[in-house]
Coordinates of C-alpha atoms and ligand atoms in Angstrom, one line a residue:
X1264 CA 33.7 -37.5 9.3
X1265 CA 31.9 -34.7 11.1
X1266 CA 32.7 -32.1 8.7
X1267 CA 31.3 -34.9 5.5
X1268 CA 28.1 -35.8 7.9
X1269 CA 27.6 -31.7 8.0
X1270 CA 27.7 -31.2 4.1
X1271 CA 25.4 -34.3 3.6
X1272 CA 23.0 -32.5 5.3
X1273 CA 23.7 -29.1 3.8
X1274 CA 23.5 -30.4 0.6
X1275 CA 20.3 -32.3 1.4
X1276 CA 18.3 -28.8 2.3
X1277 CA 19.6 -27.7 -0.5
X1278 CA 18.2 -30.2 -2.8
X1279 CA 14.9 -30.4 -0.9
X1280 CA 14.7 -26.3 -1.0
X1281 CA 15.1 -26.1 -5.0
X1282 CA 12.6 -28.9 -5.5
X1283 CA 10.7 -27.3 -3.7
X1284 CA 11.1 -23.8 -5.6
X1285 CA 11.0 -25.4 -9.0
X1286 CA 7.8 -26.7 -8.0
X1287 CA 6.6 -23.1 -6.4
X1288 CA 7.8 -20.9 -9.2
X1289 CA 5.7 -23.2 -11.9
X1290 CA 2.9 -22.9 -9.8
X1291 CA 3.4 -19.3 -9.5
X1292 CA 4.0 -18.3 -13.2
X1293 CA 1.1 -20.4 -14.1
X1294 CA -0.9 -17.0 -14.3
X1295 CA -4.1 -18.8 -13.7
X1296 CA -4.9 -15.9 -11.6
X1297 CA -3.6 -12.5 -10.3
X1298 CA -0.1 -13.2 -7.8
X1299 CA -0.4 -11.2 -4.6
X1300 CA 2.7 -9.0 -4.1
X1301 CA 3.2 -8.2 -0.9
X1302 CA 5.5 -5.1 0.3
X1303 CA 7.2 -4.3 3.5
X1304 CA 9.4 -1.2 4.4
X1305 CA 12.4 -1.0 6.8
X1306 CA 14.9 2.1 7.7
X1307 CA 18.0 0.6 6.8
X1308 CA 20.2 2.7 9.2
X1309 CA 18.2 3.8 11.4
X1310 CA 18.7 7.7 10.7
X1311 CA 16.2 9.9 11.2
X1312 CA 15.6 10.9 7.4
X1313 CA 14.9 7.3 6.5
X1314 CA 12.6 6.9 9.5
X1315 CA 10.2 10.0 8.6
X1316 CA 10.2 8.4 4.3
X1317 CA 9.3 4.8 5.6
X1318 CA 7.0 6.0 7.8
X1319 CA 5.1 8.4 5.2
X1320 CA 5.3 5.2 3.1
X1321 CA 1.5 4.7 1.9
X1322 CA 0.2 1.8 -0.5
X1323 CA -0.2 4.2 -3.5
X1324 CA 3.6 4.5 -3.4
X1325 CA 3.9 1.0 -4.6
X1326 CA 0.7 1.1 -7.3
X1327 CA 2.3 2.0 -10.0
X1328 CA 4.4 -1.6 -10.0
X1329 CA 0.7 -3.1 -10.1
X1330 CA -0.2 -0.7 -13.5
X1331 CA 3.0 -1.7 -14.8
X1332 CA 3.0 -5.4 -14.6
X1333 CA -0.5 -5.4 -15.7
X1334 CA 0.0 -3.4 -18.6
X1335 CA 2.8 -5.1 -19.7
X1336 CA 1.1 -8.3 -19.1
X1337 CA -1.8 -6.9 -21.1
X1338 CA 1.0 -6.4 -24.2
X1339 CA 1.7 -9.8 -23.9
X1340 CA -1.8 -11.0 -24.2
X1341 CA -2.9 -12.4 -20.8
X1342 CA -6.4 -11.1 -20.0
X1343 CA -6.4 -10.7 -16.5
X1344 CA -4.3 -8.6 -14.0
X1345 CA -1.0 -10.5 -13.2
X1346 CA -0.1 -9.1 -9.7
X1347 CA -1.8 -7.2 -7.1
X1348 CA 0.4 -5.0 -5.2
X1349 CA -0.5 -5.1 -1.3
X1350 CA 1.9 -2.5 1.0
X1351 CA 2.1 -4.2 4.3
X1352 CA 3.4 -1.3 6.4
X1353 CA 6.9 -1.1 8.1
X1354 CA 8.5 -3.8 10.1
X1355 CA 10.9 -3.5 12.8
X1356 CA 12.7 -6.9 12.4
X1357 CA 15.3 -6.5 9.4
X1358 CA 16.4 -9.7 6.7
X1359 CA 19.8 -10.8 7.3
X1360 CA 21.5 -8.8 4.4
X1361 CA 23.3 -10.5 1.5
X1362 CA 27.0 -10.7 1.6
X1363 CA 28.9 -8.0 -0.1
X1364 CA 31.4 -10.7 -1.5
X1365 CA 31.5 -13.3 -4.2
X1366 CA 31.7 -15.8 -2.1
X1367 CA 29.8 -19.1 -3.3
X1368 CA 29.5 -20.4 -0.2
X1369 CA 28.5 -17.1 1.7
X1370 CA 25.4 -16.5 -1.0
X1371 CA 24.1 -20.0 -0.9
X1372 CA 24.3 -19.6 3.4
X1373 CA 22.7 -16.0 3.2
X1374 CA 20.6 -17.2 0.5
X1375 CA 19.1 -19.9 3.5
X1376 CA 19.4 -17.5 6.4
X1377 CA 16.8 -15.0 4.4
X1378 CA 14.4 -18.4 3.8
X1379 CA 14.7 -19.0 7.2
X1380 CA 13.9 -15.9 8.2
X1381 CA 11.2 -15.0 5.7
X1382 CA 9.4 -18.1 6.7
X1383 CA 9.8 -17.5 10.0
X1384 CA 8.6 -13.9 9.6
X1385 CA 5.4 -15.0 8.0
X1386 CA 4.5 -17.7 10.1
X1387 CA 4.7 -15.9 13.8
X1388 CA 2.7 -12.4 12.1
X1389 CA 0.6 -11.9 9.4
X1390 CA -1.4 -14.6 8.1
X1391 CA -2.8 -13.3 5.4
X1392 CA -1.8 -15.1 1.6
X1393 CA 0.7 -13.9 -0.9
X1394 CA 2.6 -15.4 -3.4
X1395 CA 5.8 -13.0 -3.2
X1396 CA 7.2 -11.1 -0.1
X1397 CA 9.5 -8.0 -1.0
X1398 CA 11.5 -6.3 1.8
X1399 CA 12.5 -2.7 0.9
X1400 CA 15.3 -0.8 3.2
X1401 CA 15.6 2.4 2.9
X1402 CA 18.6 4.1 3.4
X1403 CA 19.2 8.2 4.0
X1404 CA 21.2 9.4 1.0
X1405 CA 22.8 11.9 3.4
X1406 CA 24.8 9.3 4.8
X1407 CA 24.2 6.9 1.8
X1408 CA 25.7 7.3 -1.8
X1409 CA 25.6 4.1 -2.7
X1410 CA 24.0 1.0 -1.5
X1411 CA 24.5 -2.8 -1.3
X1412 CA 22.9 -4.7 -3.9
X1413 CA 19.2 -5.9 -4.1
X1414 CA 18.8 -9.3 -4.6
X1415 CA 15.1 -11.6 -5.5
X1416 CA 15.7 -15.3 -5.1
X1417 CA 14.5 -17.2 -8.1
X1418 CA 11.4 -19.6 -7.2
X1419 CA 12.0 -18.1 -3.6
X1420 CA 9.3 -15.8 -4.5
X1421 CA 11.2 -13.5 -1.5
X1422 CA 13.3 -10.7 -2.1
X1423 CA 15.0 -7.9 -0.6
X1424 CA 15.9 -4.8 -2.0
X1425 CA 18.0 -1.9 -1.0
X1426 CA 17.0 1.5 -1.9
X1427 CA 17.1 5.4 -0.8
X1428 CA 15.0 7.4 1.3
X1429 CA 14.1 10.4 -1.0
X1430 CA 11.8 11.4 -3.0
X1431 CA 13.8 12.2 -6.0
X1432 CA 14.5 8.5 -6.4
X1433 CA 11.1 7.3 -5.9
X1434 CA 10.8 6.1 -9.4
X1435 CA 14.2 4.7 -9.6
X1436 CA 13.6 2.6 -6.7
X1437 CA 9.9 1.3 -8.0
X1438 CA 12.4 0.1 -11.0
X1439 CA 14.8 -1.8 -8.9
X1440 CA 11.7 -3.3 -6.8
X1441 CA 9.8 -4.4 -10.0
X1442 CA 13.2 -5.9 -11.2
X1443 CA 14.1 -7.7 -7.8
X1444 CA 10.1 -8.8 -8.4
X1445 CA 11.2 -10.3 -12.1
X1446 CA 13.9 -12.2 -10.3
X1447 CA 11.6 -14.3 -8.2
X1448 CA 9.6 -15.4 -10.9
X1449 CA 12.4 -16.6 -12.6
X1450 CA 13.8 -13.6 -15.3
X1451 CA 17.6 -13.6 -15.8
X1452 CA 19.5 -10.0 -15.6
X1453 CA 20.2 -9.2 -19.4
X1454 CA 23.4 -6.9 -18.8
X1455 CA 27.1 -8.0 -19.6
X1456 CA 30.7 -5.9 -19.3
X1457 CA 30.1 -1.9 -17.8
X1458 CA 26.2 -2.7 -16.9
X1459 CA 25.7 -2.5 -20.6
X1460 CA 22.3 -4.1 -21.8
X1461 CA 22.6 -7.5 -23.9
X1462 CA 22.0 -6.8 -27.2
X1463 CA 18.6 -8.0 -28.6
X1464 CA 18.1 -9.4 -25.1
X1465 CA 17.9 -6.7 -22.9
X1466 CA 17.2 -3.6 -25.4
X1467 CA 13.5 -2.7 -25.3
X1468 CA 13.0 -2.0 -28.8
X1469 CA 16.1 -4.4 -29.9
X1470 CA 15.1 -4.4 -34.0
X1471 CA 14.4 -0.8 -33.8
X1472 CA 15.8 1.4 -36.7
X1473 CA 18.5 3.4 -36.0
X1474 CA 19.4 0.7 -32.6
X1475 CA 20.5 4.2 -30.9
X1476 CA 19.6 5.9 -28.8
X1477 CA 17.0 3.6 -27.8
X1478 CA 14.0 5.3 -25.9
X1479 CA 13.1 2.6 -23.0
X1480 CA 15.1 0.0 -20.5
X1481 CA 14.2 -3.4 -20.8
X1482 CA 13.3 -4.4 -17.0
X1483 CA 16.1 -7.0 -16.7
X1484 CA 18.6 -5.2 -19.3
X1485 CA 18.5 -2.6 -16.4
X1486 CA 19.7 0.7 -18.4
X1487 CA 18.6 2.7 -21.2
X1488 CA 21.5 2.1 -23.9
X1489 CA 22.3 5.7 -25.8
X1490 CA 25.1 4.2 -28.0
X1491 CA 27.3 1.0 -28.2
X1492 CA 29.0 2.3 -25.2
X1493 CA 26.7 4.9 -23.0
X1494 CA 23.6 4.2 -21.2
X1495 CA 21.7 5.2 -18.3
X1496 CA 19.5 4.4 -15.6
X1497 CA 15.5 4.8 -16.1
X1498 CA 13.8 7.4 -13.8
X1499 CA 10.6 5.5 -13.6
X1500 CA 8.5 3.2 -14.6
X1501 CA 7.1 4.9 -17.7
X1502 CA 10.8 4.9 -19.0
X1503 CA 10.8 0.9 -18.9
X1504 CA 9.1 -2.3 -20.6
X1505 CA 9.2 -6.1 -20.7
X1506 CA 10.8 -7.6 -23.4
X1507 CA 9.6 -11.2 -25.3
X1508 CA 12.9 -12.6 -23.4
X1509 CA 12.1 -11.9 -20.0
X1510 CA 8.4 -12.0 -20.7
X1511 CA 9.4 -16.0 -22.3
X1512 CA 11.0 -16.7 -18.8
X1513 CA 8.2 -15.7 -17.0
X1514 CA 5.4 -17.6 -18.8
X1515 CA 3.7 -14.6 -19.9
X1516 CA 1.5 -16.0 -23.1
X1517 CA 3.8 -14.0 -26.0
X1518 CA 0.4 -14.1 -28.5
X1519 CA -0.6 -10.8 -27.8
X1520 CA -0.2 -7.9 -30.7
X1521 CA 2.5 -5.5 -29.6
Ligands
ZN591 ZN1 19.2 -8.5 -11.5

């Protein structure tokens, strides 16, 4: 009887939390006006490499996210900016990271804890408005080859993304973070079997002739595809676009001339 009276009430915050974000994420890909992105840093271990990057961290680090979305957007037709990118500096308390597992039941519970905690978060500091929080951890690559995944909740508008601590991988990371950023406003990942981008989906230029090798990602297809069966990973943001799919499930207008 306990244990049914405890899933009742799971179930209910569940319910009331995605009505809640269906109603948020409209709101938010309304574009009616520019969504204010907010970014904050954390060492992920603690190391002293890690430490010194995060705190070198400045907000020009994180503009070219801002000139990418709003180019992009631009492509797409909408005629003002669509996000402005604010770096709020390093915090000390860390997200509750997501489970390394498959578990269902583990991801819907870390996917609350990280809610909770976000909320939390924003209401005892900073009071200042935005739309989207994004929590990067850096991680030393000495110690770190490779890292848990990154994760943005759809309509949660929160997400939190793993990434290294070097400067080699500073464009490789803005990717991950503008992709994490697609997640919350409701874009699907566009990869199948081997990370392999979804054909027309997740190609950039998916009617281009000859298919390969294709010369962009598509944010959400994730790699670069080089053939049928090889791809790679974009170094930066000048190596990637947004395709009409993703830029459909975002609300993006789709009249623009590309
Ligand atoms: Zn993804």
């Amino acid at each position: 009887m306990k244990k049914n009276l405890r899933y009742a009430i799971l179930l209910f915050i569940l319910l009331f939390v995605a009505v809640n974000e269906a109603i948020i994420e409209m709101r938010s890909t309304s574009w009616e006006r520019p969504l204010i992105v907010h970014i904050y840093a954390l060492s992920g271990d603690s190391r002293t490499a890690s430490e010194a990057y995060v705190d070198a961290l400045t907000s020009a680090h994180f503009k070219p996210m801002e000139t990418f979305m709003n180019r992009e957007a631009r492509r797409y037709g909408m005629t003002m900016d669509a996000i402005k990118v604010e770096y709020h500096g390093r915090l000390s308390s860390h997200p509750p990271q997501p489970p390394s597992g498959q578990s269902v039941l583990e991801n819907i519970w870390w996917s609350l804890r990280f809610r909770a905690w976000a909320w939390y978060r924003g209401w005892t500091s900073d009071k200042e408005h935005s739309d989207v929080e994004l929590f990067v951890n850096y991680f030393d690559t000495a110690t770190s080859t490779s890292l848990r995944h990154s994760v943005g909740l759809e309509g949660g508008l929160i997400g939190i993304i793993n990434a290294f601590a070097d400067k080699s991988y500073r464009g490789s990371n803005q990717v991950v973070i503008v992709h994490e950023l697609m997640h919350t406003l409701g874009a699907t990942d566009k990869y199948g079997v081997g990370n392999m981008p979804a054909h027309p989906r997740g190609y950039a230029e998916p009617f281009r002739t000859p298919l390969y090798p294709q010369r962009k990602a598509e944010i959400m297809g994730g790699r670069i595809p080089l053939s049928p069966q090889q791809s790679r990973m974009p170094e930066k943001l000048g190596e990637v676009l947004v395709g009409s799919f993703t830029a459909a499930e975002i609300h993006w207008p789709l009249d623009g001339d590309r």
